[in-house]
Amino acid sequence: MDAKIVMMRSFPDKRGTLSVGELGKEMPFPVKRIYYIYGVPSKDIRRGYHSHKALRQLCLCTSGSCTMMLDDGKERCDFVLDSPDKALYIGPGIWREMYDFSEDAVLMVLASEEYSEDDYIRDYDEFIESKRD
Ligand code: T46
């Protein structure tokens, strides 16, 4: 599966912690877009239910926690994002669902491309079909 946990470089001291991601080191692609999801009203809410054709993303919870379920058509893996220095890289062609958001969760996503609805596959059968091509 083209997905992995990336640990940001962190500098803790008595004033707190500074974490950094730099292009070519922790950041695997130049960032063209940033968005964040927060205020998810209940642990029962599930978001996502799509894959991307070309988009690469790096996701992390700057506050609180959530879980991301990834599916590449062969296997499914759950990744718990519960620390601001722990990011999840997701390559293209992976179905994702996000769930189990804590009340204080802020899921920040750094994206390799601008927003395009054409890059989404929002139907699971179509996603599985796309993996056969
Ligand atoms: C993803 C997961 C992790 C925009 O107008 N611009 C944007 O850049 C984005 C990301 C969304 N939107 C609009 C489109 C929808 O009307 O925001 C609304 C909610 O988007 P969506 O239902 O796709 O949100 P999620 O949480 O299901 O998925 C999002 C991202 O869309 C997706 O790329 O990988 O978070």
mmCIF file of C-alpha atoms and ligand atoms in Angstrom:
data_model
loop_
_atom_site.group_PDB
_atom_site.id
_atom_site.type_symbol
_atom_site.label_atom_id
_atom_site.label_comp_id
_atom_site.label_asym_id
_atom_site.label_seq_id
_atom_site.Cartn_x
_atom_site.Cartn_y
_atom_site.Cartn_z
ATOM 1 C CA MET A 1 0.000 0.000 0.000
ATOM 2 C CA ASP A 2 1.337 3.423 -0.956
ATOM 3 C CA ALA A 3 0.823 4.878 2.552
ATOM 4 C CA LYS A 4 3.025 5.269 5.585
ATOM 5 C CA ILE A 5 3.406 7.074 8.883
ATOM 6 C CA VAL A 6 5.871 9.982 8.699
ATOM 7 C CA MET A 7 7.228 11.411 11.945
ATOM 8 C CA MET A 8 7.780 15.168 11.873
ATOM 9 C CA ARG A 9 11.091 16.424 13.286
ATOM 10 C CA SER A 10 10.376 17.722 16.782
ATOM 11 C CA PHE A 11 12.213 20.087 19.056
ATOM 12 C CA PRO A 12 10.849 19.818 22.582
ATOM 13 C CA ASP A 13 12.206 22.083 25.283
ATOM 14 C CA LYS A 14 10.880 23.632 28.463
ATOM 15 C CA ARG A 15 8.834 26.138 26.404
ATOM 16 C CA GLY A 16 6.927 23.377 24.589
ATOM 17 C CA THR A 17 7.530 21.577 21.299
ATOM 18 C CA LEU A 18 8.125 22.792 17.764
ATOM 19 C CA SER A 19 7.582 20.244 14.981
ATOM 20 C CA VAL A 20 8.707 20.735 11.392
ATOM 21 C CA GLY A 21 8.235 19.062 8.024
ATOM 22 C CA GLU A 22 10.565 20.082 5.199
ATOM 23 C CA LEU A 23 10.319 19.343 1.469
ATOM 24 C CA GLY A 24 12.396 16.301 0.498
ATOM 25 C CA LYS A 25 12.740 15.248 4.125
ATOM 26 C CA GLU A 26 9.475 14.695 6.031
ATOM 27 C CA MET A 27 7.404 16.346 3.215
ATOM 28 C CA PRO A 28 7.378 14.032 0.164
ATOM 29 C CA PHE A 29 5.811 16.592 -2.242
ATOM 30 C CA PRO A 30 5.427 20.373 -2.670
ATOM 31 C CA VAL A 31 2.205 21.517 -0.995
ATOM 32 C CA LYS A 32 -0.375 23.327 -3.169
ATOM 33 C CA ARG A 33 -3.307 23.255 -0.759
ATOM 34 C CA ILE A 34 -4.101 22.943 2.920
ATOM 35 C CA TYR A 35 -7.450 22.163 4.529
ATOM 36 C CA TYR A 36 -8.593 21.002 7.934
ATOM 37 C CA ILE A 37 -11.547 19.186 9.404
ATOM 38 C CA TYR A 38 -12.797 19.961 12.912
ATOM 39 C CA GLY A 39 -15.955 20.219 14.993
ATOM 40 C CA VAL A 40 -16.976 16.667 14.078
ATOM 41 C CA PRO A 41 -20.048 16.334 16.313
ATOM 42 C CA SER A 42 -19.881 12.656 17.284
ATOM 43 C CA LYS A 43 -17.662 9.573 17.303
ATOM 44 C CA ASP A 44 -20.238 7.887 15.031
ATOM 45 C CA ILE A 45 -19.544 10.248 12.128
ATOM 46 C CA ARG A 46 -17.606 8.721 9.242
ATOM 47 C CA ARG A 47 -16.188 10.921 6.463
ATOM 48 C CA GLY A 48 -14.271 10.286 3.283
ATOM 49 C CA TYR A 49 -15.667 7.311 1.333
ATOM 50 C CA HIS A 50 -13.576 8.077 -1.726
ATOM 51 C CA SER A 51 -10.196 7.624 -3.378
ATOM 52 C CA HIS A 52 -8.099 10.029 -5.424
ATOM 53 C CA LYS A 53 -6.739 9.368 -8.895
ATOM 54 C CA ALA A 54 -3.543 11.438 -8.610
ATOM 55 C CA LEU A 55 -3.621 13.420 -5.363
ATOM 56 C CA ARG A 56 -0.982 12.801 -2.674
ATOM 57 C CA GLN A 57 -1.680 13.949 0.855
ATOM 58 C CA LEU A 58 -0.119 14.189 4.273
ATOM 59 C CA CYS A 59 -2.652 14.088 7.127
ATOM 60 C CA LEU A 60 -2.138 14.795 10.810
ATOM 61 C CA CYS A 61 -4.159 15.739 13.867
ATOM 62 C CA THR A 62 -2.782 19.016 15.203
ATOM 63 C CA SER A 63 -5.128 18.485 18.170
ATOM 64 C CA GLY A 64 -7.086 15.465 19.430
ATOM 65 C CA SER A 65 -7.272 12.260 17.442
ATOM 66 C CA CYS A 66 -9.053 10.342 14.705
ATOM 67 C CA THR A 67 -8.591 7.090 12.811
ATOM 68 C CA MET A 68 -8.123 6.695 9.066
ATOM 69 C CA MET A 69 -9.036 3.441 7.369
ATOM 70 C CA LEU A 70 -7.150 2.954 4.101
ATOM 71 C CA ASP A 71 -7.996 0.374 1.438
ATOM 72 C CA ASP A 72 -5.903 -0.182 -1.697
ATOM 73 C CA GLY A 73 -8.241 -2.823 -3.112
ATOM 74 C CA LYS A 74 -6.127 -5.648 -1.682
ATOM 75 C CA GLU A 75 -5.819 -4.841 2.004
ATOM 76 C CA ARG A 76 -7.312 -2.522 4.606
ATOM 77 C CA CYS A 77 -5.301 -0.799 7.358
ATOM 78 C CA ASP A 78 -6.338 1.476 10.224
ATOM 79 C CA PHE A 79 -4.033 4.335 11.211
ATOM 80 C CA VAL A 80 -4.616 6.207 14.470
ATOM 81 C CA LEU A 81 -3.567 9.864 14.228
ATOM 82 C CA ASP A 82 -3.205 10.960 17.825
ATOM 83 C CA SER A 83 -0.170 13.210 17.986
ATOM 84 C CA PRO A 84 0.750 16.467 16.184
ATOM 85 C CA ASP A 85 4.136 15.014 15.150
ATOM 86 C CA LYS A 86 2.635 11.881 13.559
ATOM 87 C CA ALA A 87 1.522 12.284 9.933
ATOM 88 C CA LEU A 88 0.049 9.808 7.484
ATOM 89 C CA TYR A 89 1.227 9.955 3.872
ATOM 90 C CA ILE A 90 -1.421 8.704 1.405
ATOM 91 C CA GLY A 91 -0.525 8.113 -2.228
ATOM 92 C CA PRO A 92 -2.980 7.998 -5.150
ATOM 93 C CA GLY A 93 -5.476 5.160 -5.649
ATOM 94 C CA ILE A 94 -6.364 4.524 -2.008
ATOM 95 C CA TRP A 95 -9.898 4.482 -0.618
ATOM 96 C CA ARG A 96 -10.148 6.308 2.755
ATOM 97 C CA GLU A 97 -12.657 6.643 5.561
ATOM 98 C CA MET A 98 -12.064 8.790 8.660
ATOM 99 C CA TYR A 99 -13.833 8.020 11.924
ATOM 100 C CA ASP A 100 -13.573 8.034 15.717
ATOM 101 C CA PHE A 101 -12.920 11.791 15.859
ATOM 102 C CA SER A 102 -12.340 13.102 19.371
ATOM 103 C CA GLU A 103 -14.286 16.237 20.294
ATOM 104 C CA ASP A 104 -11.139 18.374 20.045
ATOM 105 C CA ALA A 105 -9.838 16.778 16.815
ATOM 106 C CA VAL A 106 -8.381 19.041 14.143
ATOM 107 C CA LEU A 107 -7.388 16.910 11.142
ATOM 108 C CA MET A 108 -5.039 18.960 8.951
ATOM 109 C CA VAL A 109 -4.340 17.817 5.390
ATOM 110 C CA LEU A 110 -1.506 19.007 3.150
ATOM 111 C CA ALA A 111 -2.267 18.243 -0.490
ATOM 112 C CA SER A 112 -0.085 17.991 -3.597
ATOM 113 C CA GLU A 113 -2.714 19.502 -5.938
ATOM 114 C CA GLU A 114 -5.427 22.106 -6.038
ATOM 115 C CA TYR A 115 -9.001 20.972 -5.406
ATOM 116 C CA SER A 116 -10.581 19.096 -8.300
ATOM 117 C CA GLU A 117 -13.764 17.028 -8.030
ATOM 118 C CA ASP A 118 -12.591 15.163 -11.188
ATOM 119 C CA ASP A 119 -9.793 13.599 -9.146
ATOM 120 C CA TYR A 120 -12.279 11.860 -6.801
ATOM 121 C CA ILE A 121 -13.726 8.368 -7.135
ATOM 122 C CA ARG A 122 -16.701 8.375 -4.755
ATOM 123 C CA ASP A 123 -18.212 5.012 -5.651
ATOM 124 C CA TYR A 124 -16.579 1.937 -4.075
ATOM 125 C CA ASP A 125 -17.388 -0.416 -6.993
ATOM 126 C CA GLU A 126 -15.872 2.102 -9.417
ATOM 127 C CA PHE A 127 -12.784 2.282 -7.176
ATOM 128 C CA ILE A 128 -12.371 -1.521 -7.248
ATOM 129 C CA GLU A 129 -12.880 -1.456 -11.028
ATOM 130 C CA SER A 130 -10.161 1.222 -11.359
ATOM 131 C CA LYS A 131 -7.690 -1.110 -9.614
ATOM 132 C CA ARG A 132 -8.202 -3.701 -12.392
ATOM 133 C CA ASP A 133 -7.032 -1.283 -15.150
HETATM 134 C C1 T46 B 1 -9.724 13.616 1.636
HETATM 135 C C2 T46 B 1 -10.177 13.553 3.063
HETATM 136 C C3 T46 B 1 -9.074 13.200 4.012
HETATM 137 C C4 T46 B 1 -13.584 22.196 -1.292
HETATM 138 O O1 T46 B 1 -14.324 23.052 -1.816
HETATM 139 N N1 T46 B 1 -12.209 22.317 -1.389
HETATM 140 C C5 T46 B 1 -11.357 21.426 -0.856
HETATM 141 O O2 T46 B 1 -10.120 21.602 -0.982
HETATM 142 C C6 T46 B 1 -11.904 20.287 -0.160
HETATM 143 C C7 T46 B 1 -10.972 19.251 0.419
HETATM 144 C C8 T46 B 1 -13.266 20.175 -0.068
HETATM 145 N N2 T46 B 1 -14.083 21.121 -0.592
HETATM 146 C C9 T46 B 1 -15.547 21.011 -0.406
HETATM 147 C C10 T46 B 1 -16.211 19.872 -1.157
HETATM 148 C C11 T46 B 1 -17.380 19.507 -0.265
HETATM 149 O O3 T46 B 1 -18.475 20.324 -0.602
HETATM 150 O O4 T46 B 1 -15.789 20.725 0.983
HETATM 151 C C12 T46 B 1 -16.916 19.886 1.136
HETATM 152 C C13 T46 B 1 -16.580 18.678 2.007
HETATM 153 O O5 T46 B 1 -15.654 17.822 1.302
HETATM 154 P P1 T46 B 1 -15.711 16.228 1.395
HETATM 155 O O6 T46 B 1 -17.087 15.768 1.575
HETATM 156 O O7 T46 B 1 -14.930 15.678 0.234
HETATM 157 O O8 T46 B 1 -14.882 15.984 2.771
HETATM 158 P P2 T46 B 1 -14.316 14.600 3.352
HETATM 159 O O9 T46 B 1 -14.003 14.852 4.773
HETATM 160 O O10 T46 B 1 -15.205 13.471 3.031
HETATM 161 O O11 T46 B 1 -12.935 14.358 2.526
HETATM 162 C C14 T46 B 1 -11.862 15.284 2.657
HETATM 163 C C15 T46 B 1 -11.242 15.592 1.289
HETATM 164 O O12 T46 B 1 -12.261 16.029 0.382
HETATM 165 C C16 T46 B 1 -10.506 14.432 0.683
HETATM 166 O O13 T46 B 1 -9.713 14.867 -0.391
HETATM 167 O O14 T46 B 1 -8.820 12.891 1.242
HETATM 168 O O15 T46 B 1 -10.840 14.744 3.507
#
